[in-house]
Coordinates of C-alpha atoms and ligand atoms in Angstrom, one line a residue:
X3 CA 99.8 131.4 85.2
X4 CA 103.5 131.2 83.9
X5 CA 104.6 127.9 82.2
X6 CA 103.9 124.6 83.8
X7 CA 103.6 120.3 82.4
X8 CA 100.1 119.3 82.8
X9 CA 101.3 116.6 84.8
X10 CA 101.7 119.0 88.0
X11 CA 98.1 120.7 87.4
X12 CA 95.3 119.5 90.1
X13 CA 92.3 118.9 88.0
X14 CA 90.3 122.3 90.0
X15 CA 93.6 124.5 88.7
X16 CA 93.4 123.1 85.6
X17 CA 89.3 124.1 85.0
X18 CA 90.3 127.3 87.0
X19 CA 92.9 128.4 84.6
X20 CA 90.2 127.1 81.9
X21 CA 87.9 129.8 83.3
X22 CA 90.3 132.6 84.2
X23 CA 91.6 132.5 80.6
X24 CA 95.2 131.4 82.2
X25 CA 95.1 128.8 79.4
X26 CA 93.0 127.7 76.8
X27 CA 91.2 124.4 77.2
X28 CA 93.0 123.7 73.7
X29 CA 96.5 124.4 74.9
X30 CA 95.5 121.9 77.8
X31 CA 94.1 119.4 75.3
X32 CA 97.3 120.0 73.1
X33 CA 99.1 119.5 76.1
X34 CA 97.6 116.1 76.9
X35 CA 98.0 115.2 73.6
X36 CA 101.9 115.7 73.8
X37 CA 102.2 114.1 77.1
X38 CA 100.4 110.9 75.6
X39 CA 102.5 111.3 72.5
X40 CA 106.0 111.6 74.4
X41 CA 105.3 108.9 77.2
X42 CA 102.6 106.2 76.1
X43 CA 105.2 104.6 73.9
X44 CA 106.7 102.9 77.0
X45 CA 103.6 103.0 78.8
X46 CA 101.2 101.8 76.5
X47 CA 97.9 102.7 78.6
X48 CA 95.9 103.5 75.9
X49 CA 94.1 101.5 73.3
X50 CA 92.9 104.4 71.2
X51 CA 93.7 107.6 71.5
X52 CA 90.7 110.1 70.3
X53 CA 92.4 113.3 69.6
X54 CA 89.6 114.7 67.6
X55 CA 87.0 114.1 69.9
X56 CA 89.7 116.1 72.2
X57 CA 90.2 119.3 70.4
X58 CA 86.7 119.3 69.5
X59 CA 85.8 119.2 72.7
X60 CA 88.2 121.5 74.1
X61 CA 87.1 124.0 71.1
X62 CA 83.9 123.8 72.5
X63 CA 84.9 124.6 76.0
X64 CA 86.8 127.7 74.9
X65 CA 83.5 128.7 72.7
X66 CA 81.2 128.4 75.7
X67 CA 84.0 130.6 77.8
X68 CA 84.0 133.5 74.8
X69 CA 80.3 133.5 74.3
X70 CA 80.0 134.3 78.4
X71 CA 78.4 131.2 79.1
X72 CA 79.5 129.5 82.4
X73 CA 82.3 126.6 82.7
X74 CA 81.8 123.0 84.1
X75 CA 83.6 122.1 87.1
X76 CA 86.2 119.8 84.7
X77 CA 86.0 122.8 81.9
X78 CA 89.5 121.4 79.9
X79 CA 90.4 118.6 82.0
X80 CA 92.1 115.8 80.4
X81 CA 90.3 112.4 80.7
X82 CA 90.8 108.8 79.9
X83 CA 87.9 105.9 79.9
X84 CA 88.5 102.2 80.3
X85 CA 88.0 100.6 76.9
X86 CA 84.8 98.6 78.6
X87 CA 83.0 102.2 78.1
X88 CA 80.9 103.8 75.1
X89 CA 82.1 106.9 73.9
X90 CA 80.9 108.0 70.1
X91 CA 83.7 107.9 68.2
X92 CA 85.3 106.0 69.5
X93 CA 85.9 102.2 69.6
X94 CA 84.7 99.8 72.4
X95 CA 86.3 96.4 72.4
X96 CA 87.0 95.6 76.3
X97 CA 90.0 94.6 74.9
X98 CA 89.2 91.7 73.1
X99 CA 89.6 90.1 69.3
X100 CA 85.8 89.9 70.0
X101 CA 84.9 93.4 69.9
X102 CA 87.8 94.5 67.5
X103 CA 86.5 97.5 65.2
X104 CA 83.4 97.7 67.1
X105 CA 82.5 101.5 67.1
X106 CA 80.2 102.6 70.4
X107 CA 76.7 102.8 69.2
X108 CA 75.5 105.7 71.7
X109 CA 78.1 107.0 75.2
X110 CA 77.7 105.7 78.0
X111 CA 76.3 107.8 81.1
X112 CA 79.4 107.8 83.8
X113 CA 81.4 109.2 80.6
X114 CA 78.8 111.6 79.3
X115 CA 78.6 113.3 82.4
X116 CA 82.3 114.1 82.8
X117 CA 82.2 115.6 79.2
X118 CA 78.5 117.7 80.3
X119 CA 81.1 119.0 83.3
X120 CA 83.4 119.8 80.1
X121 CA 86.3 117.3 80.7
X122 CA 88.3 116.5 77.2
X123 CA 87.9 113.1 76.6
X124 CA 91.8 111.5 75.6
X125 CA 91.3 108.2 74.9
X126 CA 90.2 105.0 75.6
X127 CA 92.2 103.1 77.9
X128 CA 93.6 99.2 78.3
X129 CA 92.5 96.7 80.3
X130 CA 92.1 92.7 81.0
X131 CA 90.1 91.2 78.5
X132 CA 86.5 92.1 79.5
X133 CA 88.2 93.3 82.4
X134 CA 88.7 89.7 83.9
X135 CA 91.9 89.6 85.8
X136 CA 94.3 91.7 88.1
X137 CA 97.4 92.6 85.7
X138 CA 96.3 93.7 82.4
X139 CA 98.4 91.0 81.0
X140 CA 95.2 89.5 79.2
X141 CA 94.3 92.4 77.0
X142 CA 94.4 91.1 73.6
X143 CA 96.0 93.5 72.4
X144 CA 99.4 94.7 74.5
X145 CA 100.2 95.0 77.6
X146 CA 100.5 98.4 79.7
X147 CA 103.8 99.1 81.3
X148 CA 103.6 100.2 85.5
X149 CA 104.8 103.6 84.7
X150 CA 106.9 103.5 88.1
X151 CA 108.6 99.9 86.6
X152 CA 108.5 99.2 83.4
X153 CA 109.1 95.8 84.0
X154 CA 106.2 95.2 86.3
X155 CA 102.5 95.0 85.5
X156 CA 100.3 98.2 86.8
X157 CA 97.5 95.6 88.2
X158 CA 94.5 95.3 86.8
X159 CA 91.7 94.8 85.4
X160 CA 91.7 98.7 85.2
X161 CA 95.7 99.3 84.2
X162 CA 95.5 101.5 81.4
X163 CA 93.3 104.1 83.9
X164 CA 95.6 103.6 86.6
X165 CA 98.8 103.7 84.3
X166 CA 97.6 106.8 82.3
X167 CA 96.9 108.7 85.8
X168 CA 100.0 107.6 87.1
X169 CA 102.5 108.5 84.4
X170 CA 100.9 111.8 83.8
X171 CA 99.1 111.4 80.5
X172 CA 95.7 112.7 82.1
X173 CA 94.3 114.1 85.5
X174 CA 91.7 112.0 85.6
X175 CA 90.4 108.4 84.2
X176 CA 87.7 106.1 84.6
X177 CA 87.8 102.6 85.8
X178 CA 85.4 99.9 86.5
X179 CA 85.5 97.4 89.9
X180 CA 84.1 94.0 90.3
X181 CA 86.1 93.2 92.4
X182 CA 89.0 95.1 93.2
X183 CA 90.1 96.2 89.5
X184 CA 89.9 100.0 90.6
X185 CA 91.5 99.7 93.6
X186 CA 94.0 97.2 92.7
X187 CA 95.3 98.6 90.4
X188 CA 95.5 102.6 92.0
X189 CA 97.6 100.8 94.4
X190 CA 100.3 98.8 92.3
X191 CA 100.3 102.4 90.1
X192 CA 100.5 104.6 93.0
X193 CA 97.7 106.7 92.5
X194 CA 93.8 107.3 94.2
X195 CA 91.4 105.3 92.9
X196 CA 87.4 104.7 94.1
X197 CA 84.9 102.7 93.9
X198 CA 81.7 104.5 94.7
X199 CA 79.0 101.9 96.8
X200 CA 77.0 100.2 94.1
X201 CA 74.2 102.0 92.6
X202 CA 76.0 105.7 93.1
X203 CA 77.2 105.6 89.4
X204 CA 75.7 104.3 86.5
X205 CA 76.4 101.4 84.7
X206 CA 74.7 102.3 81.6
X207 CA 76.7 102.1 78.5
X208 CA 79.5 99.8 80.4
X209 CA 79.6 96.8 79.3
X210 CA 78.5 94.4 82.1
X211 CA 80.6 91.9 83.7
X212 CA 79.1 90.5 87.0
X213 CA 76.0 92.9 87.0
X214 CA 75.3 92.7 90.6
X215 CA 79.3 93.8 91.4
X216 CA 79.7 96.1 88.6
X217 CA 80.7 100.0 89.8
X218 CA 82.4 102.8 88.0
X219 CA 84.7 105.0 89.7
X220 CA 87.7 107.7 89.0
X221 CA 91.1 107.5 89.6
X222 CA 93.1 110.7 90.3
X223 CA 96.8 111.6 91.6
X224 CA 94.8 113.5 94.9
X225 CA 91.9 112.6 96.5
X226 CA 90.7 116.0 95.5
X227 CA 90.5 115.2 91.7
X228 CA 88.9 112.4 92.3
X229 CA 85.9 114.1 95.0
X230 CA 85.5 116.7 92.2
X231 CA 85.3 113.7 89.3
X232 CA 82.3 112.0 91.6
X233 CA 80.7 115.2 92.1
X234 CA 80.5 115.0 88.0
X235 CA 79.6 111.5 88.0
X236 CA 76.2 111.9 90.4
X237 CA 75.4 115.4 90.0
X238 CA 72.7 115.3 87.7
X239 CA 70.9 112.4 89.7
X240 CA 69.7 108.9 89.0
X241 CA 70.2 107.3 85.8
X242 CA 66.7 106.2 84.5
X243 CA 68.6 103.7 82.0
X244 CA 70.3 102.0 84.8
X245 CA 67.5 100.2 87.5
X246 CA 70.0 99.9 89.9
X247 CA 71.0 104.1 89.9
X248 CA 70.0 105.8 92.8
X249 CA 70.1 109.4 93.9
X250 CA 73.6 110.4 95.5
X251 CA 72.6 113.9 96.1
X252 CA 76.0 114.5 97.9
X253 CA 78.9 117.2 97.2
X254 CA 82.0 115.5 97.6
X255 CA 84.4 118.2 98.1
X256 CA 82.2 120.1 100.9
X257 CA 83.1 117.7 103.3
X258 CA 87.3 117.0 102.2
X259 CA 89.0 119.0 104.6
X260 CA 87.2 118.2 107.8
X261 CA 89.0 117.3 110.7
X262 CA 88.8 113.7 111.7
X263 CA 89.0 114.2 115.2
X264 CA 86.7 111.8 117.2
X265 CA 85.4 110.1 114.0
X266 CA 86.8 106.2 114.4
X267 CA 88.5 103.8 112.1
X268 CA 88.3 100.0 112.0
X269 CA 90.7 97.5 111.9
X270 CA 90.3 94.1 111.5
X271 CA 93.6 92.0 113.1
X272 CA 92.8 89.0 111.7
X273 CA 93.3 90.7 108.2
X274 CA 96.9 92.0 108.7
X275 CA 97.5 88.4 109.8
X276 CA 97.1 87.3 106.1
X277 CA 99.1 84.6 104.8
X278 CA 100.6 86.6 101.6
X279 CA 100.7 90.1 102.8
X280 CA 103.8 91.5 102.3
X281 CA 105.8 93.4 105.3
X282 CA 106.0 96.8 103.0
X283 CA 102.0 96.8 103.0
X284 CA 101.3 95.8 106.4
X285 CA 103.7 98.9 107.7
X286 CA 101.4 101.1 105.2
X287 CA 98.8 100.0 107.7
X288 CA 100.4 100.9 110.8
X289 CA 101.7 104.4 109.5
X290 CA 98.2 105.4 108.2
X291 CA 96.9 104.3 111.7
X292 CA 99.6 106.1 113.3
X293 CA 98.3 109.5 111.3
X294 CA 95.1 109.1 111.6
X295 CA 95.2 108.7 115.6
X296 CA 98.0 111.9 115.5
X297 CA 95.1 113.4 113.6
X298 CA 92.4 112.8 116.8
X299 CA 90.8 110.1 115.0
X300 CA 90.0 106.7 117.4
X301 CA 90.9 103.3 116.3
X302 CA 88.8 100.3 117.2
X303 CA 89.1 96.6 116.5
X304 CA 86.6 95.3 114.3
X305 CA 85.6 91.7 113.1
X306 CA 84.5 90.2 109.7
X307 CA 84.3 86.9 110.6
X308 CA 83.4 85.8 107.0
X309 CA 86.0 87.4 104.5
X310 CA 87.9 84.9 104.5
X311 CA 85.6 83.2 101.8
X312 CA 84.8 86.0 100.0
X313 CA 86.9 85.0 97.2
X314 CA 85.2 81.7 97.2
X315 CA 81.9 83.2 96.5
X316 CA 83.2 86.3 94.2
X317 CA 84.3 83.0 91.7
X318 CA 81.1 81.9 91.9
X319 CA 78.7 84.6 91.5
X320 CA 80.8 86.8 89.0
X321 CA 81.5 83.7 86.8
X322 CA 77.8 82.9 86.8
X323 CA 77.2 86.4 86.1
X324 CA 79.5 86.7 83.4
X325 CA 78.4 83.4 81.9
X326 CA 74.9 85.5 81.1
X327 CA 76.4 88.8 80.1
X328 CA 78.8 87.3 77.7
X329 CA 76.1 85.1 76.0
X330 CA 75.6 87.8 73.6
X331 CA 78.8 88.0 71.9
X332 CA 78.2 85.2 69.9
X333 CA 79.0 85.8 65.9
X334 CA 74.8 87.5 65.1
X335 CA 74.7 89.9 67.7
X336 CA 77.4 90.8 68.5
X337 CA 81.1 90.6 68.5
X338 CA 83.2 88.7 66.0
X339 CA 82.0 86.4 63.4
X340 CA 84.0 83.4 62.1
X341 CA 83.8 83.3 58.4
X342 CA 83.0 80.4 55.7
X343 CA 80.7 78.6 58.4
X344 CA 78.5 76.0 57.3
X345 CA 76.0 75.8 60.1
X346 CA 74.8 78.7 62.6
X347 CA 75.9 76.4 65.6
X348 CA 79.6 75.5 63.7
X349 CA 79.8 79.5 63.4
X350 CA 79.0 80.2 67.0
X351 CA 81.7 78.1 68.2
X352 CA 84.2 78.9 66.2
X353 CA 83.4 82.5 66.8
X354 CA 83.7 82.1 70.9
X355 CA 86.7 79.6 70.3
X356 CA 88.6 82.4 67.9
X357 CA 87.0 86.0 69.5
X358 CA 87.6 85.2 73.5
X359 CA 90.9 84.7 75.0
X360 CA 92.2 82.0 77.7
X361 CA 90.6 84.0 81.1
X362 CA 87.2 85.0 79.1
X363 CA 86.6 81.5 77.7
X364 CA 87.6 80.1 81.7
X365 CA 85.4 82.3 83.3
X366 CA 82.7 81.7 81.1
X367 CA 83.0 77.7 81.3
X368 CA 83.2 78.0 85.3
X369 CA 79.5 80.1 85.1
X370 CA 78.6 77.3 82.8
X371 CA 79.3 74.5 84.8
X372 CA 78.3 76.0 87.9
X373 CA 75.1 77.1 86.6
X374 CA 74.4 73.7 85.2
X375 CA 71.1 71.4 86.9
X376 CA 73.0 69.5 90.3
X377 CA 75.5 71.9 90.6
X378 CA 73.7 75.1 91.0
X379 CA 72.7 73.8 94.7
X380 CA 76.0 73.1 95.5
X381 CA 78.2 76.5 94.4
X382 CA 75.6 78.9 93.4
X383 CA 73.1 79.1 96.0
X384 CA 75.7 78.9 99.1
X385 CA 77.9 81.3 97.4
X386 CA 74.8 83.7 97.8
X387 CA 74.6 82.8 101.4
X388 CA 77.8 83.7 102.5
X389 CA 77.4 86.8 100.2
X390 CA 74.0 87.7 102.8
X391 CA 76.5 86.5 105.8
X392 CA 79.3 89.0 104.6
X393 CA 77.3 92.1 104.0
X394 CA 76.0 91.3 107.8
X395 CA 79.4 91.2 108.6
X396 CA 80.2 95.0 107.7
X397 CA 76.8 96.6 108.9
X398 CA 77.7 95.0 112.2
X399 CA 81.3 96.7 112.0
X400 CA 80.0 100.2 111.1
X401 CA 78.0 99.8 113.8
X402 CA 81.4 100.1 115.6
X403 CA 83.2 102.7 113.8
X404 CA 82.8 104.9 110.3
X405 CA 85.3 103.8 108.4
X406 CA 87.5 100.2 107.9
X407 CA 91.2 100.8 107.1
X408 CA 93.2 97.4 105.5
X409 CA 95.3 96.9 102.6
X410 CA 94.6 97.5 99.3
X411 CA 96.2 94.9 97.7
X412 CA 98.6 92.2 99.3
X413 CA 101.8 92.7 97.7
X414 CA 103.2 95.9 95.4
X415 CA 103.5 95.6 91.6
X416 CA 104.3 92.0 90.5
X417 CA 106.7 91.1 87.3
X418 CA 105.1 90.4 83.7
X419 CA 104.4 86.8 84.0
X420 CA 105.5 86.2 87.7
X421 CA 101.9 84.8 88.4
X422 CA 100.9 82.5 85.8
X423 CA 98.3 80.2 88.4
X424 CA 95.0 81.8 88.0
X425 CA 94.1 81.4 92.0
X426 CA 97.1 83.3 92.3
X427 CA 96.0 86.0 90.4
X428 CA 92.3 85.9 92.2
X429 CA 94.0 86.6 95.4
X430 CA 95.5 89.8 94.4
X431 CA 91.8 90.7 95.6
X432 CA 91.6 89.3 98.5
X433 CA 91.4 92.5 99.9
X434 CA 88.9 94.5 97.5
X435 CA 86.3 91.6 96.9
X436 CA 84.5 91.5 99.9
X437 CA 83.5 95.3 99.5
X438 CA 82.0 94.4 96.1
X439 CA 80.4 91.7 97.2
X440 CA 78.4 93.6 100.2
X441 CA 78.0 96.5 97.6
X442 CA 79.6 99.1 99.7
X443 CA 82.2 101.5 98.7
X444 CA 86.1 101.7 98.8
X445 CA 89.2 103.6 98.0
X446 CA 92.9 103.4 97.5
X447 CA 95.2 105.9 98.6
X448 CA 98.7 105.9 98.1
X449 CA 101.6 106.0 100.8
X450 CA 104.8 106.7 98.9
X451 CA 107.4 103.9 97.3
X452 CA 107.8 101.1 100.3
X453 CA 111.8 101.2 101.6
X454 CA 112.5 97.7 100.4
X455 CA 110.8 97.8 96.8
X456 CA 111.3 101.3 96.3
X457 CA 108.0 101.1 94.2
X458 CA 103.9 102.2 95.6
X459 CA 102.7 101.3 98.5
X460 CA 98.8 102.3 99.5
X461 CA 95.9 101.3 101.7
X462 CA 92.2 101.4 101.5
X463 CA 89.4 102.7 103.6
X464 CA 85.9 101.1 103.4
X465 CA 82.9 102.8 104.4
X466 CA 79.2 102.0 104.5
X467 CA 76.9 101.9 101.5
X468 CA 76.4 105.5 100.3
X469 CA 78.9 107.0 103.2
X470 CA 81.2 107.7 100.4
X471 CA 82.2 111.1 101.2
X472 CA 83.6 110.2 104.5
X473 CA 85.6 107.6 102.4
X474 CA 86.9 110.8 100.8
X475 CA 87.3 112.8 104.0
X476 CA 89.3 110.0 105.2
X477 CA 91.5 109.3 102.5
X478 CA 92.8 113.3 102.0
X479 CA 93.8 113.3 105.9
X480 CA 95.9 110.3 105.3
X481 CA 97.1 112.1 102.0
X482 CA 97.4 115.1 103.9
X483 CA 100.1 113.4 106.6
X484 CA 101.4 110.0 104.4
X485 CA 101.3 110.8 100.3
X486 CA 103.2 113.4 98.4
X487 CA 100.1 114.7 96.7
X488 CA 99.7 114.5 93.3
X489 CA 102.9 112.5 92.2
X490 CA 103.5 111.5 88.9
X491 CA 105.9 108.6 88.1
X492 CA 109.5 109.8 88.4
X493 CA 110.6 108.5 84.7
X494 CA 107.6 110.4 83.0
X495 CA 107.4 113.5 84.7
X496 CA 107.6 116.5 82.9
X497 CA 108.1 114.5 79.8
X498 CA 105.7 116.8 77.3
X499 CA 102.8 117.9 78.5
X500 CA 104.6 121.6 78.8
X501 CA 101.8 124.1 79.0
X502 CA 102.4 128.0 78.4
Ligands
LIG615 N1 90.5 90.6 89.5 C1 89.1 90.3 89.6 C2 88.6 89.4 88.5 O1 89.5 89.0 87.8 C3 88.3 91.6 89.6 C4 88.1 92.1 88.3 C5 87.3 93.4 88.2 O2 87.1 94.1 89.3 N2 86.9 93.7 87.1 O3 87.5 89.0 88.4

């Protein structure tokens, strides 16, 4: 292959040049490297970036090509991982003064299984603090920069993924959604980015947020990278150290190019009636519609009577949730420990008050309260009821059609600061929460810069729990007629990365 930047490499080029001996997975690695080097400065989407663990790995690629032995499918592919995911040798701090320094004890499974398919692990990536939060803007540490608008957030909880996709630094990164923090921020960064239905990927060796919302998923410039990083991610089967893994036996990319002819898609009018969605979005809606139906496919109103308090119950249940998880950081197990305490309950305190910042110590006093004897009846156990209510709401609409097209996210990427009202910032989700909260999975696919804001525009397909690959399907035909495939930020493009 004559000279290329990284940045214009599908992931299945890049492990096919890997394994034709185009390139070594070193060059690629090197290549990364350079990229990260020459645009992360303005982009800041990484926390730490692991370039031993990168050559090292790449080295070990190349060794398994010269000794004969065969290639994974993402032999030399540059990855990233949201810093809420153990990787040995690296640091794990979910963004947070709590976890500063603290070095991942063993890897976590999602990101073991992209290096067993021999991916080069870049970095670890930014995020909101214990990925609470739609903008990134309350990582402890810096910000990240929307590579299309450097004076715009790139969404969150999962920015740095998004960011580091969408500027080019790597093919491929990992995210984590709770309630929208993949998808959100795919869209504002204008990239692909999936949640799998719950249970598809481990959550083993992430640390856990709202446990019973909780999925990790890729993000990708084409749908293809991202059908070929799930194949990694549920290849070798159920996770024994995650209860709620379950066999996926699928193969993502077998299914990518089928026609959608006579296959129907759902849309649900009172959703692109929203108060807050913004014109640019809504006509995202209408032109995917518009390809899909030029495509064969059949569009069909559907009704989810119920999503309109799916935020309501989301800030119940992943408060409550988070309330338990978070327990453990407290100064002895984990996390960071105030010094010169005289008492173990002084030194507790004044390790929560100093290690968690202003959304972490929120959320966790919300779980608190509404966990608390007299109030659990009230908030917690109706939350759960509309939880069983919306869930019924989406198997009686696949019962009408395959897929659910709607927006992503209300509104492209916002300014640093422009929403400073946390309920603001909730309904950035409004969109994304109620798949979470019936478990099933989603995806965002990009549709070009809108005409007015000249920055990403997307939409999102649901699907029905474990019908991800026709989430997939789904997504590459609007690709196919709506995206420019694979496009990297304008400002970064080709900014080092060069590959010979
Ligand atoms: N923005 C939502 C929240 O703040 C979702 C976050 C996520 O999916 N991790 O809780």
């Amino acid at each position: 292959m004559c000279a290329a930047n990284l940045d214009q490499l599908s992931a299945s080029q890049i492990a096919a040049g890997v394994a034709a001996g185009d390139f070594t997975a070193v060059e690629v690695a090197r290549a990364a490297l350079d990229a990260v080097e020459q645009r992360d400065g303005e982009v800041q989407a990484f926390l730490q970036v692991s370039a031993d663990l990168a050559i090292a790995a790449a080295e070990a690629t190349d060794a398994a090509r010269a000794a004969g032995r065969p290639l994974g499918p993402l032999a030399g592919v540059p990855v990233a991982f949201k810093d809420n995911m153990n990787l040995v040798g690296t640091r794990t701090t979910c963004a947070s003064r709590m976890l500063e320094g603290y070095e991942s004890p063993y890897t976590a499974t999602c990101v073991q299984r992209l290096l067993d398919a021999g991916a080069t692990p870049v970095g670890k990536t930014n995020m909101d603090e214990f990925a609470f939060g739609s903008s990134t803007e309350s990582s402890a540490f810096h910000p990240t920069y929307n590579p299309w608008d450097t004076t715009r957030v790139p969404g969150g909880s999962s920015g740095g993924s998004a960011a580091a996709v969408a500027a080019g630094e790597v093919t491929v990164a990992l995210g984590s959604d709770t309630g929208g923090s993949i998808r959100q921020p795919a869209s504002l960064c204008g990239v692909v980015g999936m949640k799998p239905t719950y249970g598809a990927v481990s959550r083993y060796g992430v640390v856990a947020f709202g446990s019973s919302l909780d999925q990790v998923g890729p993000f990708g410039r084409r749908v293809e990278d991202v059908a070929l990083a799930m194949n990694a991610l549920v290849a070798a089967g159920r996770d024994p150290y995650d209860s709620t893994s379950q066999d996926c036996p699928v193969d993502f990319l077998e299914h990518l190019e089928d026609p959608v002819e006579g296959r129907t898609v759902g849309v649900v009018p009172q959703l692109l009636e929203a108060e807050g969605l913004s014109r640019e979005e809504r006509t995202a809606i209408q032109q995917a519609t518009v390809a899909l139906e030029a495509q064969g496919a059949r569009v069909v109103e559907v009704e989810l009577p119920n999503i309109a308090s799916a935020i309501a119950a989301y800030y119940v249940i992943a408060p409550c949730e988070a309330f338990s998880n978070l327990a453990r950081f407290d100064g002895v197990r984990y996390g960071y420990q105030e010094p010169g305490c005289s008492t173990l309950a002084e030194q507790t305190s004044l390790s929560r008050a100093h290690g968690f910042g202003e959304e972490a110590k929120r959320r966790q006093m919300l779980g608190a309260y509404l966990l608390s004897s007299g109030v659990y009846d009230k908030y917690y156990y109706p939350a759960q009821q509309v939880r069983t209510l919306i869930t019924a709401d989406y198997v009686r609409a696949y019962e009408k059609c395959d897929v659910i097209l709607l927006p992503a996210t209300p509104r492209t990427a916002f300014r640093f600061g422009e929403i400073s009202d946390p309920t603001e910032m909730y309904a950035s989700d409004m969109f994304t929460i109620s798949n979470n909260i019936a478990g099933n999975g989603g995806i965002s696919v990009p549709m070009g810069v809108g005409a007015e804001s000249g920055l990403p525009v997307s939409v999102q397909l649901q699907g029905p729990a474990f019908k991800d690959r026709s989430l997939l399907t789904f997504a590459r035909a609007i690709e196919r007629s709506c995206s420019a495939e694979g496009v990297v930020a304008p400002a970064f493009a080709g900014k080092g990365g060069e590959l010979q």
